[in-house]
PDB file of C-alpha atoms in Angstrom:
ATOM      1  CA  UNK A   9      19.784  83.085 -87.442  1.00 68.00           C
ATOM      2  CA  UNK A  10      23.147  83.272 -89.215  1.00 76.00           C
ATOM      3  CA  UNK A  11      22.870  79.594 -90.169  1.00 90.00           C
ATOM      4  CA  UNK A  12      19.564  80.250 -91.963  1.00 91.00           C
ATOM      5  CA  UNK A  13      21.069  83.186 -93.830  1.00 92.00           C
ATOM      6  CA  UNK A  14      24.130  81.129 -94.790  1.00 90.00           C
ATOM      7  CA  UNK A  15      21.895  78.315 -96.003  1.00 93.00           C
ATOM      8  CA  UNK A  16      19.813  80.786 -98.012  1.00 91.00           C
ATOM      9  CA  UNK A  17      22.930  82.248 -99.584  1.00 93.00           C
ATOM     10  CA  UNK A  18      24.211  78.780-100.498  1.00 94.00           C
ATOM     11  CA  UNK A  19      20.863  77.909-102.063  1.00 94.00           C
ATOM     12  CA  UNK A  20      20.817  81.155-104.047  1.00 95.00           C
ATOM     13  CA  UNK A  21      24.391  80.566-105.220  1.00 95.00           C
ATOM     14  CA  UNK A  22      23.506  77.013-106.284  1.00 94.00           C
ATOM     15  CA  UNK A  23      20.594  78.184-108.438  1.00 93.00           C
ATOM     16  CA  UNK A  24      22.615  81.057-109.893  1.00 92.00           C
ATOM     17  CA  UNK A  25      25.402  78.650-110.884  1.00 91.00           C
ATOM     18  CA  UNK A  26      22.825  76.284-112.362  1.00 90.00           C
ATOM     19  CA  UNK A  27      21.255  79.084-114.415  1.00 88.00           C
ATOM     20  CA  UNK A  28      24.656  80.263-115.643  1.00 87.00           C
ATOM     21  CA  UNK A  29      25.660  76.755-116.741  1.00 86.00           C
ATOM     22  CA  UNK A  30      22.360  76.300-118.554  1.00 82.00           C
ATOM     23  CA  UNK A  31      22.792  79.639-120.332  1.00 78.00           C
ATOM     24  CA  UNK A  32      26.338  78.758-121.394  1.00 77.00           C
ATOM     25  CA  UNK A  33      25.182  75.440-122.857  1.00 74.00           C
ATOM     26  CA  UNK A  34      22.544  77.017-125.088  1.00 68.00           C
ATOM     27  CA  UNK A  35      23.225  77.407-128.773  1.00 62.00           C
ATOM     28  CA  UNK A  36      24.120  81.029-129.351  1.00 60.00           C
ATOM     29  CA  UNK A  37      24.746  80.846-133.079  1.00 66.00           C
ATOM     30  CA  UNK A  38      24.105  84.085-134.899  1.00 72.00           C
ATOM     31  CA  UNK A  39      22.768  84.134-138.443  1.00 78.00           C
ATOM     32  CA  UNK A  40      25.126  85.507-141.081  1.00 82.00           C
ATOM     33  CA  UNK A  41      24.263  88.308-143.472  1.00 86.00           C
ATOM     34  CA  UNK A  42      23.021  86.961-146.805  1.00 88.00           C
ATOM     35  CA  UNK A  43      22.514  90.149-148.829  1.00 92.00           C
ATOM     36  CA  UNK A  44      18.980  90.734-147.640  1.00 94.00           C
ATOM     37  CA  UNK A  45      17.261  91.636-144.389  1.00 95.00           C
ATOM     38  CA  UNK A  46      16.442  88.509-142.391  1.00 92.00           C
ATOM     39  CA  UNK A  47      13.194  90.127-141.262  1.00 93.00           C
ATOM     40  CA  UNK A  48      11.609  91.978-144.214  1.00 96.00           C
ATOM     41  CA  UNK A  49      13.754  90.484-147.031  1.00 94.00           C
ATOM     42  CA  UNK A  50      14.813  93.893-148.384  1.00 94.00           C
ATOM     43  CA  UNK A  51      18.037  93.739-150.427  1.00 95.00           C
ATOM     44  CA  UNK A  52      21.098  94.925-148.496  1.00 94.00           C
ATOM     45  CA  UNK A  53      24.384  95.739-150.254  1.00 89.00           C
ATOM     46  CA  UNK A  54      26.715  94.881-147.382  1.00 89.00           C
ATOM     47  CA  UNK A  55      26.927  91.969-144.927  1.00 86.00           C
ATOM     48  CA  UNK A  56      24.441  93.350-142.383  1.00 91.00           C
ATOM     49  CA  UNK A  57      21.709  90.983-141.233  1.00 92.00           C
ATOM     50  CA  UNK A  58      18.925  93.542-140.922  1.00 93.00           C
ATOM     51  CA  UNK A  59      18.173  96.795-142.720  1.00 94.00           C
ATOM     52  CA  UNK A  60      17.476  98.704-139.490  1.00 95.00           C
ATOM     53  CA  UNK A  61      16.988  98.349-135.741  1.00 95.00           C
ATOM     54  CA  UNK A  62      13.225  97.825-136.067  1.00 97.00           C
ATOM     55  CA  UNK A  63      13.734  94.798-138.329  1.00 95.00           C
ATOM     56  CA  UNK A  64      16.393  93.448-135.979  1.00 93.00           C
ATOM     57  CA  UNK A  65      14.032  93.786-133.031  1.00 95.00           C
ATOM     58  CA  UNK A  66      11.168  92.152-134.966  1.00 95.00           C
ATOM     59  CA  UNK A  67      13.409  89.249-135.980  1.00 92.00           C
ATOM     60  CA  UNK A  68      14.674  88.698-132.440  1.00 92.00           C
ATOM     61  CA  UNK A  69      11.131  88.865-131.053  1.00 94.00           C
ATOM     62  CA  UNK A  70       9.944  86.279-133.592  1.00 93.00           C
ATOM     63  CA  UNK A  71      12.865  83.988-132.704  1.00 89.00           C
ATOM     64  CA  UNK A  72      12.075  84.323-128.989  1.00 90.00           C
ATOM     65  CA  UNK A  73       8.388  83.555-129.613  1.00 93.00           C
ATOM     66  CA  UNK A  74       9.285  80.490-131.676  1.00 91.00           C
ATOM     67  CA  UNK A  75      11.442  79.185-128.820  1.00 87.00           C
ATOM     68  CA  UNK A  76       8.606  79.734-126.344  1.00 88.00           C
ATOM     69  CA  UNK A  77       6.161  77.851-128.569  1.00 90.00           C
ATOM     70  CA  UNK A  78       8.658  75.004-128.961  1.00 85.00           C
ATOM     71  CA  UNK A  79       9.020  74.810-125.185  1.00 81.00           C
ATOM     72  CA  UNK A  80       5.247  74.632-124.761  1.00 81.00           C
ATOM     73  CA  UNK A  81       5.061  71.886-127.373  1.00 73.00           C
ATOM     74  CA  UNK A  82       7.817  69.958-125.584  1.00 68.00           C
ATOM     75  CA  UNK A  83       5.997  70.300-122.258  1.00 65.00           C
ATOM     76  CA  UNK A  84       2.771  68.936-123.763  1.00 63.00           C
ATOM     77  CA  UNK A  85       4.508  65.704-124.794  1.00 58.00           C
ATOM     78  CA  UNK A  86       4.909  64.635-121.181  1.00 52.00           C
TER      79      UNK A  86
END
């Protein structure tokens, strides 16, 4: 019984390490502030990227959705 548990733990550790390496390899670049909200395009006087938390959340959701669509498109090529 202990051998099965050890094997399960090793398998879980392998997949966790794999997921961590994949996450670390992803591009995590963050857009810079450009004087306007990256979501609603409202003028902003300082170097913030969004005018409020709602715009930030909308922007991040749109970016996530775009990545999901790109993944689906990539999968369809095969």
